[in-house]
Amino acid sequence: MEVRLMAGGRSYAIDHVTTNLMSGRYDVKGAMHAHPVFHIMYILEGNGLFTVGQTSSEVGPGMLYIVNPNEPHQFHFGTRGPLLNLESTFVLRGTDDEPAEVNLFDLIEENRSIHISESLRSAPLDVPARYRPMLDEGYRRILDLYDLPQLRAHFAIQVIDLLARVETIVANAVHAEKTVHTAEDTVERAKHFLLSNRHRSVTLGEAAQSVHVTPNYLCRLFKEHTGETPMGYLLSARMREAGSLLALTDLPIYTIAEKLGYEEPSYFARLFRRVYGVSPQTYRRRQLSPC
């Protein structure tokens, strides 16, 4: 019975070459080379420097490297101590039985109907902690076949199983990348709303409503991406403008307070002192002083 991988409307035979748990490689550096096989390499412990295509990266635990057929690569194992890693090498053969020069990321894109960015394709994947046991198990299932000669015909099945696990990790990385971009967009739109409305009284609820999220969620996103709260961001923007108005105009302080959305000049003055350490009057005098 022949097991074939179906992907992108095409059929591939799986020629398993080798799968290994490699340990003890310390300061071992190979030459840059390429060949018509896939390497799927998962780092367990240690460090190194890997170059795949045009990208060089420091190796660390939890990193997953996908090397496609005929993609130039160079591995420097254990740059600062022994490296421990799992690796599987195999060939996909087309209907003509020749090695197929296909890109695994392209196959995953077609199978999942997703877009994999160039940044994900060119860098190692950082496997989330919750997926690491699953990926480790995929390699171990292939390794177990070496001890069961009667099951060695199952190598192709287990390579497909490993690829399914890798596909799950890639799809998760795509989703995580989209989530980050969506969160950044939400924060930027909230910033725009706050800055556009800094001359009137505005609430956190209004800011959250403008980007269609809850106030608590907006606070969390803002804190993660800017290090401050939405209202803290608004306060900073208002106080920067207040400083400019005090230094560059002769507007009364109560007018400046009104222009920045504060109905009570005394409240504005307290906030200003909290930020600048002096009252608005003192700040203006110091800005106007020639020395």
mmCIF file of C-alpha atoms in Angstrom:
data_model
loop_
_atom_site.group_PDB
_atom_site.id
_atom_site.type_symbol
_atom_site.label_atom_id
_atom_site.label_comp_id
_atom_site.label_asym_id
_atom_site.label_seq_id
_atom_site.Cartn_x
_atom_site.Cartn_y
_atom_site.Cartn_z
ATOM 1 C CA MET A 1 0.000 0.000 0.000
ATOM 2 C CA GLU A 2 1.420 3.382 -1.024
ATOM 3 C CA VAL A 3 0.714 6.469 1.042
ATOM 4 C CA ARG A 4 0.773 9.781 -0.819
ATOM 5 C CA LEU A 5 0.463 13.367 0.308
ATOM 6 C CA MET A 6 -2.301 15.345 -1.411
ATOM 7 C CA ALA A 7 -1.651 19.088 -1.473
ATOM 8 C CA GLY A 8 -2.671 21.859 -3.825
ATOM 9 C CA GLY A 9 -4.433 19.415 -6.122
ATOM 10 C CA ARG A 10 -1.230 17.429 -6.585
ATOM 11 C CA SER A 11 -0.066 14.082 -5.292
ATOM 12 C CA TYR A 12 3.355 13.380 -3.787
ATOM 13 C CA ALA A 13 5.057 10.195 -2.700
ATOM 14 C CA ILE A 14 6.996 10.558 0.547
ATOM 15 C CA ASP A 15 10.545 9.292 0.591
ATOM 16 C CA HIS A 16 11.716 9.402 4.204
ATOM 17 C CA VAL A 17 15.485 9.856 4.394
ATOM 18 C CA THR A 18 16.248 10.085 8.104
ATOM 19 C CA THR A 19 14.917 11.358 11.411
ATOM 20 C CA ASN A 20 17.246 11.830 14.360
ATOM 21 C CA LEU A 21 17.635 13.180 17.853
ATOM 22 C CA MET A 22 20.999 14.920 17.588
ATOM 23 C CA SER A 23 22.998 15.739 20.704
ATOM 24 C CA GLY A 24 26.451 16.892 21.728
ATOM 25 C CA ARG A 25 27.243 18.967 18.649
ATOM 26 C CA TYR A 26 29.447 21.766 19.909
ATOM 27 C CA ASP A 27 31.005 24.317 17.558
ATOM 28 C CA VAL A 28 30.310 22.163 14.498
ATOM 29 C CA LYS A 29 29.980 24.264 11.353
ATOM 30 C CA GLY A 30 29.021 22.965 7.934
ATOM 31 C CA ALA A 31 29.454 24.601 4.558
ATOM 32 C CA MET A 32 26.677 26.457 2.774
ATOM 33 C CA HIS A 33 24.927 23.908 0.561
ATOM 34 C CA ALA A 34 21.596 22.925 -0.984
ATOM 35 C CA HIS A 35 19.948 19.648 -1.989
ATOM 36 C CA PRO A 36 16.485 18.469 -3.119
ATOM 37 C CA VAL A 37 15.218 17.472 0.332
ATOM 38 C CA PHE A 38 13.178 18.986 3.131
ATOM 39 C CA HIS A 39 14.738 19.539 6.553
ATOM 40 C CA ILE A 40 12.384 20.099 9.483
ATOM 41 C CA MET A 41 14.576 20.993 12.462
ATOM 42 C CA TYR A 42 13.327 21.614 15.992
ATOM 43 C CA ILE A 43 15.659 22.940 18.693
ATOM 44 C CA LEU A 44 15.346 21.438 22.185
ATOM 45 C CA GLU A 45 18.374 22.833 24.011
ATOM 46 C CA GLY A 46 21.471 24.906 23.350
ATOM 47 C CA ASN A 47 22.262 27.467 20.706
ATOM 48 C CA GLY A 48 23.851 28.006 17.346
ATOM 49 C CA LEU A 49 23.728 30.097 14.202
ATOM 50 C CA PHE A 50 21.636 28.894 11.253
ATOM 51 C CA THR A 51 21.464 30.468 7.817
ATOM 52 C CA VAL A 52 18.518 29.531 5.602
ATOM 53 C CA GLY A 53 18.268 31.323 2.277
ATOM 54 C CA GLN A 54 19.231 34.944 2.915
ATOM 55 C CA THR A 55 18.384 34.907 6.618
ATOM 56 C CA SER A 56 20.788 34.164 9.470
ATOM 57 C CA SER A 57 19.427 33.758 12.989
ATOM 58 C CA GLU A 58 20.553 32.846 16.466
ATOM 59 C CA VAL A 59 19.285 29.406 17.422
ATOM 60 C CA GLY A 60 17.460 28.825 20.703
ATOM 61 C CA PRO A 61 15.141 26.310 22.383
ATOM 62 C CA GLY A 62 11.661 26.133 20.873
ATOM 63 C CA MET A 63 12.702 27.313 17.413
ATOM 64 C CA LEU A 64 11.484 25.432 14.344
ATOM 65 C CA TYR A 65 13.356 25.663 11.046
ATOM 66 C CA ILE A 66 11.806 24.676 7.723
ATOM 67 C CA VAL A 67 14.321 24.215 4.906
ATOM 68 C CA ASN A 68 12.723 23.663 1.511
ATOM 69 C CA PRO A 69 14.284 21.682 -1.362
ATOM 70 C CA ASN A 70 17.332 23.336 -2.945
ATOM 71 C CA GLU A 71 17.180 26.213 -0.486
ATOM 72 C CA PRO A 72 20.767 27.194 0.443
ATOM 73 C CA HIS A 73 21.502 26.624 4.119
ATOM 74 C CA GLN A 74 24.351 26.477 6.591
ATOM 75 C CA PHE A 75 24.246 25.201 10.158
ATOM 76 C CA HIS A 76 26.663 26.167 12.909
ATOM 77 C CA PHE A 77 25.740 23.877 15.787
ATOM 78 C CA GLY A 78 26.538 24.763 19.408
ATOM 79 C CA THR A 79 28.164 28.177 19.221
ATOM 80 C CA ARG A 80 28.189 28.556 23.023
ATOM 81 C CA GLY A 81 27.637 24.996 24.197
ATOM 82 C CA PRO A 82 26.235 21.656 22.977
ATOM 83 C CA LEU A 83 23.087 21.696 20.853
ATOM 84 C CA LEU A 84 20.227 19.200 21.221
ATOM 85 C CA ASN A 85 17.720 19.048 18.394
ATOM 86 C CA LEU A 86 15.257 16.857 16.519
ATOM 87 C CA GLU A 87 15.443 16.784 12.747
ATOM 88 C CA SER A 88 13.612 15.002 9.963
ATOM 89 C CA THR A 89 14.742 14.835 6.345
ATOM 90 C CA PHE A 90 12.547 13.610 3.493
ATOM 91 C CA VAL A 91 11.808 14.020 -0.195
ATOM 92 C CA LEU A 92 8.462 14.635 -1.858
ATOM 93 C CA ARG A 93 8.305 12.951 -5.264
ATOM 94 C CA GLY A 94 5.892 13.891 -8.008
ATOM 95 C CA THR A 95 4.072 11.503 -10.323
ATOM 96 C CA ASP A 96 7.255 11.287 -12.429
ATOM 97 C CA ASP A 97 9.080 9.995 -9.314
ATOM 98 C CA GLU A 98 11.486 12.940 -9.445
ATOM 99 C CA PRO A 99 12.107 15.075 -6.328
ATOM 100 C CA ALA A 100 9.533 17.860 -6.337
ATOM 101 C CA GLU A 101 10.912 21.342 -5.772
ATOM 102 C CA VAL A 102 7.939 22.664 -3.831
ATOM 103 C CA ASN A 103 7.744 25.069 -0.923
ATOM 104 C CA LEU A 104 6.115 23.781 2.250
ATOM 105 C CA PHE A 105 4.764 27.238 3.073
ATOM 106 C CA ASP A 106 3.036 27.331 -0.334
ATOM 107 C CA LEU A 107 1.464 23.928 0.312
ATOM 108 C CA ILE A 108 0.201 25.075 3.715
ATOM 109 C CA GLU A 109 -1.188 28.273 2.185
ATOM 110 C CA GLU A 110 -3.144 26.271 -0.373
ATOM 111 C CA ASN A 111 -4.352 23.688 2.116
ATOM 112 C CA ARG A 112 -5.415 26.204 4.778
ATOM 113 C CA SER A 113 -6.457 29.047 2.450
ATOM 114 C CA ILE A 114 -4.301 31.467 4.420
ATOM 115 C CA HIS A 115 -1.590 33.978 3.556
ATOM 116 C CA ILE A 116 1.837 33.364 5.086
ATOM 117 C CA SER A 117 3.841 36.581 5.229
ATOM 118 C CA GLU A 118 7.427 36.846 4.070
ATOM 119 C CA SER A 119 8.492 37.575 7.651
ATOM 120 C CA LEU A 120 7.140 34.178 8.766
ATOM 121 C CA ARG A 121 8.611 32.378 5.766
ATOM 122 C CA SER A 122 12.112 33.784 6.173
ATOM 123 C CA ALA A 123 12.562 33.454 9.938
ATOM 124 C CA PRO A 124 12.487 30.461 12.277
ATOM 125 C CA LEU A 125 9.147 29.813 13.936
ATOM 126 C CA ASP A 126 9.041 30.274 17.698
ATOM 127 C CA VAL A 127 6.875 27.337 18.770
ATOM 128 C CA PRO A 128 4.462 28.343 21.568
ATOM 129 C CA ALA A 129 4.920 26.355 24.778
ATOM 130 C CA ARG A 130 1.516 24.691 24.443
ATOM 131 C CA TYR A 131 2.478 23.222 21.038
ATOM 132 C CA ARG A 132 5.945 21.967 21.942
ATOM 133 C CA PRO A 133 4.857 18.581 23.394
ATOM 134 C CA MET A 134 2.725 17.992 20.285
ATOM 135 C CA LEU A 135 5.648 18.712 17.944
ATOM 136 C CA ASP A 136 8.048 16.623 20.023
ATOM 137 C CA GLU A 137 5.608 13.704 19.864
ATOM 138 C CA GLY A 138 5.509 13.929 16.063
ATOM 139 C CA TYR A 139 9.257 13.358 15.875
ATOM 140 C CA ARG A 140 9.197 10.618 18.527
ATOM 141 C CA ARG A 141 6.598 8.651 16.583
ATOM 142 C CA ILE A 142 8.946 8.543 13.601
ATOM 143 C CA LEU A 143 11.898 7.583 15.802
ATOM 144 C CA ASP A 144 9.886 4.731 17.336
ATOM 145 C CA LEU A 145 9.623 3.091 13.900
ATOM 146 C CA TYR A 146 13.371 2.456 13.856
ATOM 147 C CA ASP A 147 12.832 -0.069 16.658
ATOM 148 C CA LEU A 148 9.967 -1.808 14.840
ATOM 149 C CA PRO A 149 11.238 -3.198 11.515
ATOM 150 C CA GLN A 150 7.811 -4.577 10.656
ATOM 151 C CA LEU A 151 6.393 -1.038 10.733
ATOM 152 C CA ARG A 152 9.039 0.772 8.719
ATOM 153 C CA ALA A 153 6.624 1.027 5.821
ATOM 154 C CA HIS A 154 4.777 3.474 8.075
ATOM 155 C CA PHE A 155 7.495 6.132 7.802
ATOM 156 C CA ALA A 156 5.488 7.978 5.149
ATOM 157 C CA ILE A 157 2.411 8.008 7.386
ATOM 158 C CA GLN A 158 4.358 9.463 10.288
ATOM 159 C CA VAL A 159 6.035 12.087 8.101
ATOM 160 C CA ILE A 160 2.550 13.221 7.039
ATOM 161 C CA ASP A 161 1.598 13.293 10.721
ATOM 162 C CA LEU A 162 4.648 15.461 11.495
ATOM 163 C CA LEU A 163 3.792 17.794 8.623
ATOM 164 C CA ALA A 164 0.240 18.145 9.945
ATOM 165 C CA ARG A 165 1.678 19.214 13.296
ATOM 166 C CA VAL A 166 4.011 21.696 11.595
ATOM 167 C CA GLU A 167 1.051 23.030 9.597
ATOM 168 C CA THR A 168 -0.851 23.631 12.840
ATOM 169 C CA ILE A 169 2.076 25.626 14.237
ATOM 170 C CA VAL A 170 2.419 27.694 11.046
ATOM 171 C CA ALA A 171 -1.334 28.424 10.977
ATOM 172 C CA ASN A 172 -1.161 29.501 14.614
ATOM 173 C CA ALA A 173 1.730 31.857 13.803
ATOM 174 C CA VAL A 174 -0.312 33.395 10.970
ATOM 175 C CA HIS A 175 -3.256 33.911 13.328
ATOM 176 C CA ALA A 176 -1.006 35.407 16.016
ATOM 177 C CA GLU A 177 0.546 37.793 13.481
ATOM 178 C CA LYS A 178 -2.907 38.950 12.362
ATOM 179 C CA THR A 179 -3.992 39.406 15.979
ATOM 180 C CA VAL A 180 -0.966 41.597 16.708
ATOM 181 C CA HIS A 181 -1.657 43.719 13.641
ATOM 182 C CA THR A 182 -5.334 43.999 14.544
ATOM 183 C CA ALA A 183 -4.452 45.058 18.089
ATOM 184 C CA GLU A 184 -1.976 47.643 16.815
ATOM 185 C CA ASP A 185 -4.601 49.013 14.436
ATOM 186 C CA THR A 186 -7.106 49.257 17.290
ATOM 187 C CA VAL A 187 -4.637 51.176 19.449
ATOM 188 C CA GLU A 188 -3.743 53.523 16.579
ATOM 189 C CA ARG A 189 -7.409 54.252 15.862
ATOM 190 C CA ALA A 190 -8.029 54.901 19.558
ATOM 191 C CA LYS A 191 -5.046 57.273 19.624
ATOM 192 C CA HIS A 192 -6.468 59.136 16.644
ATOM 193 C CA PHE A 193 -9.850 59.459 18.363
ATOM 194 C CA LEU A 194 -8.298 60.759 21.579
ATOM 195 C CA LEU A 195 -6.068 63.284 19.818
ATOM 196 C CA SER A 196 -8.912 64.467 17.603
ATOM 197 C CA ASN A 197 -11.100 65.052 20.663
ATOM 198 C CA ARG A 198 -8.493 66.412 23.078
ATOM 199 C CA HIS A 199 -10.123 69.860 23.003
ATOM 200 C CA ARG A 200 -13.297 68.634 24.672
ATOM 201 C CA SER A 201 -14.237 66.480 27.626
ATOM 202 C CA VAL A 202 -13.889 62.851 26.528
ATOM 203 C CA THR A 203 -14.347 59.583 28.420
ATOM 204 C CA LEU A 204 -12.732 56.166 28.244
ATOM 205 C CA GLY A 205 -16.113 54.731 27.281
ATOM 206 C CA GLU A 206 -16.293 57.011 24.240
ATOM 207 C CA ALA A 207 -12.789 56.035 23.161
ATOM 208 C CA ALA A 208 -13.607 52.327 23.503
ATOM 209 C CA GLN A 209 -16.872 52.744 21.624
ATOM 210 C CA SER A 210 -15.062 54.488 18.767
ATOM 211 C CA VAL A 211 -13.020 51.327 18.102
ATOM 212 C CA HIS A 212 -15.809 48.860 18.995
ATOM 213 C CA VAL A 213 -14.209 47.259 22.059
ATOM 214 C CA THR A 214 -14.910 47.334 25.783
ATOM 215 C CA PRO A 215 -13.174 49.900 28.020
ATOM 216 C CA ASN A 216 -11.305 47.160 29.909
ATOM 217 C CA TYR A 217 -10.063 45.572 26.687
ATOM 218 C CA LEU A 218 -8.929 48.936 25.315
ATOM 219 C CA CYS A 219 -7.020 49.639 28.533
ATOM 220 C CA ARG A 220 -5.259 46.284 28.287
ATOM 221 C CA LEU A 221 -4.344 46.742 24.614
ATOM 222 C CA PHE A 222 -3.137 50.286 25.208
ATOM 223 C CA LYS A 223 -0.987 49.221 28.145
ATOM 224 C CA GLU A 224 0.541 46.359 26.156
ATOM 225 C CA HIS A 225 1.384 48.502 23.122
ATOM 226 C CA THR A 226 2.193 51.919 24.617
ATOM 227 C CA GLY A 227 2.987 51.316 28.280
ATOM 228 C CA GLU A 228 0.275 53.735 29.410
ATOM 229 C CA THR A 229 -3.511 53.896 29.687
ATOM 230 C CA PRO A 230 -5.714 55.621 27.084
ATOM 231 C CA MET A 231 -6.531 58.455 29.469
ATOM 232 C CA GLY A 232 -2.868 58.726 30.436
ATOM 233 C CA TYR A 233 -2.030 59.069 26.746
ATOM 234 C CA LEU A 234 -4.678 61.792 26.400
ATOM 235 C CA LEU A 235 -3.330 63.603 29.458
ATOM 236 C CA SER A 236 0.209 63.549 28.044
ATOM 237 C CA ALA A 237 -0.985 64.973 24.726
ATOM 238 C CA ARG A 238 -2.971 67.712 26.449
ATOM 239 C CA MET A 239 -0.104 68.666 28.727
ATOM 240 C CA ARG A 240 2.340 68.880 25.820
ATOM 241 C CA GLU A 241 -0.036 71.241 24.069
ATOM 242 C CA ALA A 242 -0.574 73.193 27.299
ATOM 243 C CA GLY A 243 3.178 73.689 27.634
ATOM 244 C CA SER A 244 3.373 75.005 24.074
ATOM 245 C CA LEU A 245 0.429 77.370 24.550
ATOM 246 C CA LEU A 246 1.875 78.744 27.786
ATOM 247 C CA ALA A 247 5.279 79.312 26.221
ATOM 248 C CA LEU A 248 4.214 80.640 22.831
ATOM 249 C CA THR A 249 0.976 82.563 23.467
ATOM 250 C CA ASP A 250 -0.392 85.027 25.989
ATOM 251 C CA LEU A 251 -3.716 83.203 26.300
ATOM 252 C CA PRO A 252 -5.129 83.261 29.847
ATOM 253 C CA ILE A 253 -4.738 80.012 31.737
ATOM 254 C CA TYR A 254 -8.502 79.524 31.982
ATOM 255 C CA THR A 255 -8.713 79.795 28.170
ATOM 256 C CA ILE A 256 -5.970 77.214 27.731
ATOM 257 C CA ALA A 257 -7.823 74.943 30.153
ATOM 258 C CA GLU A 258 -11.028 75.296 28.124
ATOM 259 C CA LYS A 259 -9.186 74.682 24.836
ATOM 260 C CA LEU A 260 -7.925 71.385 26.240
ATOM 261 C CA GLY A 261 -11.299 70.132 27.442
ATOM 262 C CA TYR A 262 -11.071 71.148 31.113
ATOM 263 C CA GLU A 263 -14.078 73.002 32.513
ATOM 264 C CA GLU A 264 -12.332 73.843 35.799
ATOM 265 C CA PRO A 265 -9.067 75.831 35.527
ATOM 266 C CA SER A 266 -8.120 74.700 39.036
ATOM 267 C CA TYR A 267 -8.341 71.039 38.004
ATOM 268 C CA PHE A 268 -6.250 71.780 34.919
ATOM 269 C CA ALA A 269 -3.677 73.520 37.122
ATOM 270 C CA ARG A 270 -3.438 70.499 39.450
ATOM 271 C CA LEU A 271 -2.868 68.151 36.520
ATOM 272 C CA PHE A 272 -0.292 70.508 35.023
ATOM 273 C CA ARG A 273 1.626 70.687 38.296
ATOM 274 C CA ARG A 274 1.554 66.895 38.550
ATOM 275 C CA VAL A 275 3.171 66.589 35.113
ATOM 276 C CA TYR A 276 5.592 69.545 35.102
ATOM 277 C CA GLY A 277 6.219 69.936 38.819
ATOM 278 C CA VAL A 278 5.256 73.632 38.766
ATOM 279 C CA SER A 279 2.087 75.666 38.303
ATOM 280 C CA PRO A 280 1.093 76.931 34.831
ATOM 281 C CA GLN A 281 1.957 80.496 35.925
ATOM 282 C CA THR A 282 5.445 79.519 37.073
ATOM 283 C CA TYR A 283 6.027 77.481 33.925
ATOM 284 C CA ARG A 284 5.079 80.465 31.741
ATOM 285 C CA ARG A 285 7.350 82.837 33.668
ATOM 286 C CA ARG A 286 10.278 80.465 33.310
ATOM 287 C CA GLN A 287 9.667 80.067 29.581
ATOM 288 C CA LEU A 288 9.534 83.835 29.102
ATOM 289 C CA SER A 289 12.591 84.533 31.251
ATOM 290 C CA PRO A 290 15.667 85.415 29.148
ATOM 291 C CA CYS A 291 17.971 83.375 31.400
#
